[in-house]
Amino acid sequence: MAANAIERQFAVEQLLARYAQALDGDALESWPDFFVEQGRYRILTAENYSQGLPLPLVQADSRAMLRDRVAALRHANIYEAQHYRHVVSCTVVEKVDAQTVTAVSNFMVARIMHDGATTLFATGRYLDRIRLSNDAAEAKFEERLVILDSSRIDTLLAIPL
Amino acid sequence: MNTTASPSAAAPPRAWPAEGLTRVPYWVYQDEAIYAREQEKIFRGASWSFLCLDAELPGPNTYRTSDIGDMPVVVTRDAEGVLHAFENRCAHRGALLALKRSGEAKEIACIYHNWTYDLKGNLQGVAFRRGVAGKGGMPADAKPECNAPRKLRLELYHGVVFGTLSDQTPPMEEYLGPEVAAKFKRVMNRPVKPLGGYTQILNSNWKLYLENVKDSYHASLLHLFFAKFRINRLTHKGGVLVGGDGGSHVSFSHEGTSSGNEYEKAGLRSAAGGFTLEAPQLVASVDEWGDGGTIQILGMFPGFVLQQIKNCLAVRRVVPRGVNQTELLWTVFGYADDDEAMLQRRLLQANLIGPAGFISMEDGAATGFVQRGVAGAHDYNSFVEMGGAGVASDESRVTETSVRGFWQAWRRRMEM
């Protein structure tokens, strides 16, 4: 039986919430599992996006690429210890077909450095395409497009948004 | 161009260490008087500042804002397609003329009192200049045009727009030097197409970023991602070329020309452990220039970088924003004749660069570590003796020759 609107909304919000909790809780290894196998993840600035300029800050076209980024963050890249606090809200879900929805949500991400210095690091929108199981019990990203409101990034963007 | 005396035109506020170019005193990154002198002697002096790509002004009657150091400028393409640049400052009260990053316009009007300028930067209209109904207005002999925004001398060099306030700045070819100029033209060999950009905020003095760019020694030691996959090890064939008065350089390397284990023997962090990419297509590149060159980083004094990392092409603009903050503006581009596969390759390889780049994110942090590290050490010095004491091209990238070249150019202009 196809999921109804309430079930779809619930499934999407659960996915968004678990995703944010995983990133904020340093469970980076679970990050790729929020996507389908050929899931796509990109971060673009709103300025580029609105002008039709395709340049990504981050782009992964599969779970394998997401795992590569996690491996690089864990073993290759050098950055000061830090974590994020995501606040995600205003989620608007639209049905595409029986198993696919699009979702638009807002986010604010604070970055907390190891010494406690806390800044509003990024704000923006998630433009998601999400695949739901028949009963909406399981939801995964087919595409997650992160649109940053600002084109300015302080120092570096290591942990995913 | 007119140079006017200012307080910083006085004697140098500091003396360089007696050792010369092998020492860099930490006050250079922290002293407000040095910063002010740099703006005058370097950025507003006989230097070329990178303003934008020619392709970023897509047609007649377009403009783009940019900077020469602290000084905001507007770059325009007029109705005839000719490029101009002038100070982004109204002759009246000094307000910014162009507010947006880019746009279309036949003239530019200051929003404050609606004084208008043509795209050459000439003051064209003063609102109510003769008053209203015979009352008010400016005296008949007033000449606000005398206070107009300063015009820049431009050179469009192989698709890249450079500007200077000085008529003493040598032509770009000479400024770069023939060897570095050849590498510039290697990448800028046909029309380009901008793919987008972003700005990285560096919490450090602008010179620390330029030194980082010119420091070929750090590349495969700090940036572990490359070393792991043998994209760039100092044992690969390559070199450093230094040109101009020392301020321009290019470092380059060729992939797969070493099977040595020098890093492992030296017990370096960047050789430790091993992991492989599950999706190696991210770094799969094609040899676009037919010369096997995989990396070419070209830095030009005071604040320009032209980058080829595999098939990822970018220009970077370094803008000082005070003693301890710098904006690094990245513009990534492809060629106008790229096919879809090449475009997708460039976009995927953009994962390597920028603030989230596998190989460049550390640079944003490293310059900040120096800025913080030297906070209590104004009168101590960096130790810059890799490759000796000279400023010359080198077959080895285990050298700081182009860092010393940067300081040679800096000291000459600063008269220090």
Coordinates of C-alpha atoms in Angstrom, one line a residue, chain B residues 112-405:
Chain B
Y112 CA 23.8 58.3 -2.7
H113 CA 23.2 61.5 -4.8
N114 CA 22.7 60.0 -8.3
W115 CA 26.0 61.2 -9.8
T116 CA 26.5 59.2 -12.9
Y117 CA 29.5 57.8 -14.7
D118 CA 30.1 56.3 -18.1
L119 CA 31.7 52.8 -18.3
K120 CA 35.1 54.4 -18.8
G121 CA 34.8 55.9 -15.3
N122 CA 34.2 59.5 -16.5
L123 CA 31.9 61.6 -14.4
Q124 CA 28.9 62.4 -16.6
G125 CA 26.2 63.9 -14.5
V126 CA 25.9 65.7 -11.2
A127 CA 22.3 65.8 -10.0
F128 CA 20.9 69.4 -9.7
R129 CA 24.3 70.7 -10.7
R130 CA 22.7 74.0 -11.6
G131 CA 20.2 73.9 -8.8
V132 CA 16.5 73.9 -9.1
A133 CA 14.6 76.9 -10.4
G134 CA 17.7 79.0 -10.3
K135 CA 18.4 78.3 -6.7
G136 CA 21.0 76.1 -5.1
G137 CA 23.4 74.0 -7.0
M138 CA 27.1 74.1 -7.5
P139 CA 29.1 77.2 -8.4
A140 CA 29.7 77.6 -12.1
D141 CA 33.5 77.1 -11.7
A142 CA 33.3 74.0 -9.5
K143 CA 35.1 71.1 -11.0
P144 CA 34.1 67.9 -9.2
E145 CA 35.6 66.0 -12.2
C146 CA 39.0 66.7 -10.6
N147 CA 38.0 64.3 -7.7
A148 CA 36.9 61.5 -10.0
P149 CA 37.7 57.9 -9.3
R150 CA 41.2 56.9 -10.3
K151 CA 41.5 55.0 -13.6
L152 CA 43.5 51.9 -13.9
R153 CA 45.9 50.9 -16.6
L154 CA 44.8 47.5 -17.9
E155 CA 46.5 44.6 -19.6
L156 CA 44.4 41.8 -21.0
Y157 CA 46.9 39.0 -20.9
H158 CA 45.7 35.7 -22.6
G159 CA 42.2 36.0 -21.3
V160 CA 43.0 37.4 -17.9
V161 CA 42.5 41.0 -16.9
F162 CA 45.2 42.7 -14.8
G163 CA 45.2 46.3 -13.6
T164 CA 47.7 48.7 -12.1
L165 CA 47.7 52.3 -10.9
S166 CA 51.2 52.9 -11.9
D167 CA 52.6 53.6 -15.4
Q168 CA 55.9 52.1 -14.2
T169 CA 54.6 48.5 -14.0
P170 CA 56.4 46.6 -16.8
P171 CA 54.3 44.7 -19.4
M172 CA 52.9 41.4 -18.2
E173 CA 55.3 39.3 -20.3
E174 CA 58.3 40.9 -18.6
Y175 CA 56.6 41.0 -15.2
L176 CA 56.2 37.2 -15.3
G177 CA 59.5 36.5 -17.0
P178 CA 59.7 34.3 -20.2
E179 CA 59.7 30.9 -18.5
V180 CA 56.7 31.6 -16.2
A181 CA 54.9 33.4 -19.1
A182 CA 55.2 30.3 -21.2
K183 CA 53.5 28.2 -18.4
F184 CA 50.8 30.9 -18.2
K185 CA 50.1 30.6 -21.9
R186 CA 50.2 26.8 -21.7
V187 CA 47.0 26.9 -19.6
M188 CA 45.4 30.0 -21.1
N189 CA 45.8 28.8 -24.6
R190 CA 42.2 29.3 -25.8
P191 CA 38.9 30.9 -24.7
V192 CA 37.7 29.8 -21.2
K193 CA 34.3 29.4 -19.6
P194 CA 33.8 30.2 -15.9
L195 CA 32.2 27.3 -14.0
G196 CA 31.6 29.2 -10.7
G197 CA 33.5 30.4 -7.7
Y198 CA 33.5 30.8 -3.9
T199 CA 35.4 32.7 -1.3
Q200 CA 37.6 31.2 1.4
I201 CA 38.2 33.4 4.4
L202 CA 41.7 33.0 5.7
N203 CA 42.4 34.1 9.2
S204 CA 45.9 35.2 8.4
N205 CA 47.9 37.9 6.7
W206 CA 47.7 37.8 2.9
K207 CA 51.5 37.1 2.5
L208 CA 51.2 33.8 4.4
Y209 CA 48.9 32.5 1.6
L210 CA 51.2 33.7 -1.1
E211 CA 54.2 32.0 0.6
N212 CA 52.1 28.9 0.9
V213 CA 51.4 28.9 -2.8
K214 CA 55.1 29.5 -3.5
D215 CA 56.3 26.8 -1.1
S216 CA 56.7 23.7 -3.2
Y217 CA 58.3 22.0 -0.3
H218 CA 55.1 21.7 1.7
A219 CA 52.8 20.4 -1.0
S220 CA 53.2 16.7 -0.5
L221 CA 54.0 16.9 3.2
L222 CA 51.0 18.8 4.4
H223 CA 48.6 17.5 1.7
L224 CA 48.4 13.8 2.5
F225 CA 45.7 13.1 0.0
F226 CA 48.0 13.6 -3.0
A227 CA 51.0 11.8 -1.5
K228 CA 49.0 8.7 -0.8
F229 CA 47.9 8.3 -4.4
R230 CA 51.2 9.4 -5.8
I231 CA 49.6 12.3 -7.6
N232 CA 52.3 14.6 -6.3
R233 CA 55.4 13.5 -4.5
L234 CA 58.5 15.6 -4.5
T235 CA 60.2 12.6 -6.0
H236 CA 58.1 13.0 -9.1
K237 CA 59.7 14.8 -12.0
G238 CA 59.1 18.5 -11.9
G239 CA 60.6 21.8 -10.9
V240 CA 60.3 25.3 -9.8
L241 CA 60.8 28.3 -12.2
V242 CA 61.2 31.8 -10.8
G243 CA 60.7 34.8 -13.0
G244 CA 60.3 38.6 -13.1
D245 CA 62.0 40.2 -10.1
G246 CA 61.4 37.1 -8.1
G247 CA 57.7 37.6 -7.6
S248 CA 56.5 35.2 -10.2
H249 CA 57.0 31.5 -10.1
V250 CA 55.6 28.2 -11.3
S251 CA 56.0 24.8 -9.8
F252 CA 55.0 21.8 -11.8
S253 CA 55.2 18.0 -11.8
H254 CA 54.5 15.0 -13.9
E255 CA 52.7 12.0 -12.6
G256 CA 54.0 8.5 -12.4
T257 CA 57.6 9.4 -13.0
S258 CA 58.8 7.9 -9.8
S259 CA 58.5 4.5 -8.2
G260 CA 60.8 5.4 -5.3
N261 CA 60.0 4.9 -1.7
E262 CA 61.9 8.0 -0.4
Y263 CA 58.9 9.1 1.7
E264 CA 58.7 5.7 3.4
K265 CA 62.4 5.6 4.0
A266 CA 62.2 9.0 5.7
G267 CA 59.4 7.8 7.9
L268 CA 57.2 10.8 6.9
R269 CA 53.6 11.1 8.1
S270 CA 52.3 11.5 4.6
A271 CA 53.6 8.0 3.6
A272 CA 52.2 6.3 6.7
G273 CA 49.5 3.7 6.3
G274 CA 47.7 3.2 3.0
F275 CA 44.2 3.5 1.7
T276 CA 42.9 3.4 -1.8
L277 CA 40.0 5.3 -3.5
E278 CA 36.9 3.2 -4.0
A279 CA 35.9 5.6 -6.7
P280 CA 39.2 6.5 -8.5
Q281 CA 37.3 8.2 -11.3
L282 CA 37.5 11.3 -9.1
V283 CA 41.1 11.7 -9.9
A284 CA 41.0 10.2 -13.4
S285 CA 42.4 12.8 -15.8
V286 CA 43.3 13.2 -19.4
D287 CA 46.5 14.8 -20.7
E288 CA 45.0 17.9 -22.3
W289 CA 48.3 19.5 -23.2
G290 CA 50.1 16.5 -24.4
D291 CA 53.1 17.1 -22.1
G292 CA 52.3 14.8 -19.2
G293 CA 52.1 17.8 -16.8
T294 CA 49.6 16.9 -14.0
I295 CA 50.1 19.9 -11.7
Q296 CA 51.1 23.4 -12.4
I297 CA 50.8 26.1 -9.8
L298 CA 51.7 29.6 -11.0
G299 CA 51.9 32.4 -8.5
M300 CA 52.3 36.1 -9.4
F301 CA 53.2 38.9 -7.0
P302 CA 51.3 40.2 -5.2
G303 CA 48.1 38.2 -5.2
F304 CA 47.4 36.0 -8.2
V305 CA 47.4 32.2 -8.7
L306 CA 46.7 30.2 -11.8
Q307 CA 46.2 26.6 -11.1
Q308 CA 46.1 23.4 -13.1
I309 CA 45.6 20.4 -11.0
K310 CA 45.0 17.5 -13.4
N311 CA 42.0 18.8 -15.3
C312 CA 40.8 21.2 -12.6
L313 CA 41.6 24.8 -13.7
A314 CA 41.2 27.9 -11.5
V315 CA 42.4 31.3 -10.8
R316 CA 42.6 32.6 -7.3
R317 CA 42.6 36.2 -6.2
V318 CA 44.2 37.1 -2.8
V319 CA 42.7 40.2 -1.2
P320 CA 44.0 41.6 2.1
R321 CA 41.4 42.5 4.6
G322 CA 43.5 43.8 7.4
V323 CA 46.6 42.6 9.1
N324 CA 45.2 39.2 10.0
Q325 CA 42.4 38.5 7.5
T326 CA 42.5 37.6 3.9
E327 CA 39.9 36.7 1.3
L328 CA 40.8 34.1 -1.2
L329 CA 38.4 34.2 -4.2
W330 CA 38.4 31.1 -6.4
T331 CA 37.1 31.1 -9.9
V332 CA 37.0 27.7 -11.5
F333 CA 36.9 27.5 -15.3
G334 CA 37.0 25.1 -18.3
Y335 CA 37.5 25.9 -21.9
A336 CA 34.7 27.2 -24.1
D337 CA 35.1 24.1 -26.4
D338 CA 34.9 21.5 -23.6
D339 CA 32.6 18.6 -24.3
E340 CA 30.2 17.3 -21.6
A341 CA 32.6 14.5 -20.5
M342 CA 35.4 17.1 -19.9
L343 CA 33.0 19.4 -18.1
Q344 CA 31.9 16.6 -15.7
R345 CA 35.6 15.6 -15.2
R346 CA 36.4 19.2 -14.2
L347 CA 33.5 19.4 -11.8
L348 CA 34.4 16.1 -10.2
Q349 CA 38.0 17.1 -9.8
A350 CA 36.8 20.3 -8.2
N351 CA 36.6 18.1 -5.1
L352 CA 40.3 18.5 -4.9
I353 CA 40.3 22.2 -4.4
G354 CA 38.7 25.1 -2.5
P355 CA 37.8 25.2 1.2
A356 CA 36.4 21.6 1.0
G357 CA 39.1 20.3 -1.3
F358 CA 40.9 17.1 -0.6
I359 CA 44.2 18.7 -1.3
S360 CA 43.7 22.3 -0.5
M361 CA 41.6 22.5 2.6
E362 CA 44.7 22.4 4.8
D363 CA 46.1 25.6 3.3
G364 CA 43.3 27.6 4.9
A365 CA 44.2 26.2 8.3
A366 CA 48.0 26.2 7.9
T367 CA 48.3 29.9 7.3
G368 CA 46.1 30.6 10.3
F369 CA 48.4 28.3 12.4
V370 CA 51.4 30.5 11.5
Q371 CA 49.4 33.7 12.3
R372 CA 48.5 32.4 15.7
G373 CA 51.9 30.8 16.3
V374 CA 53.8 34.0 15.8
A375 CA 51.6 36.2 17.9
G376 CA 54.1 36.8 20.6
A377 CA 57.2 36.7 18.4
H378 CA 57.2 39.9 16.3
D379 CA 61.0 40.1 16.5
Y380 CA 61.7 36.5 15.7
N381 CA 62.2 35.1 12.2
S382 CA 61.2 32.3 9.9
F383 CA 64.0 30.1 8.8
V384 CA 63.9 29.8 5.0
E385 CA 67.0 27.9 3.8
M386 CA 65.6 24.9 1.9
G387 CA 67.5 25.0 -1.4
G388 CA 70.1 27.5 0.0
A389 CA 69.9 31.2 0.0
G390 CA 69.3 32.1 -3.7
V391 CA 66.4 33.0 -5.8
A392 CA 66.6 30.9 -9.0
S393 CA 64.8 28.2 -10.9
D394 CA 65.4 24.7 -9.5
E395 CA 64.9 21.2 -10.7
S396 CA 64.1 20.1 -7.2
R397 CA 60.9 21.1 -5.4
V398 CA 62.6 20.5 -2.1
T399 CA 63.4 24.2 -2.1
E400 CA 62.1 27.5 -0.9
T401 CA 63.5 29.4 -3.8
S402 CA 60.2 31.0 -4.9
V403 CA 59.4 31.9 -1.3
R404 CA 62.7 33.9 -1.2
G405 CA 61.7 35.3 -4.6

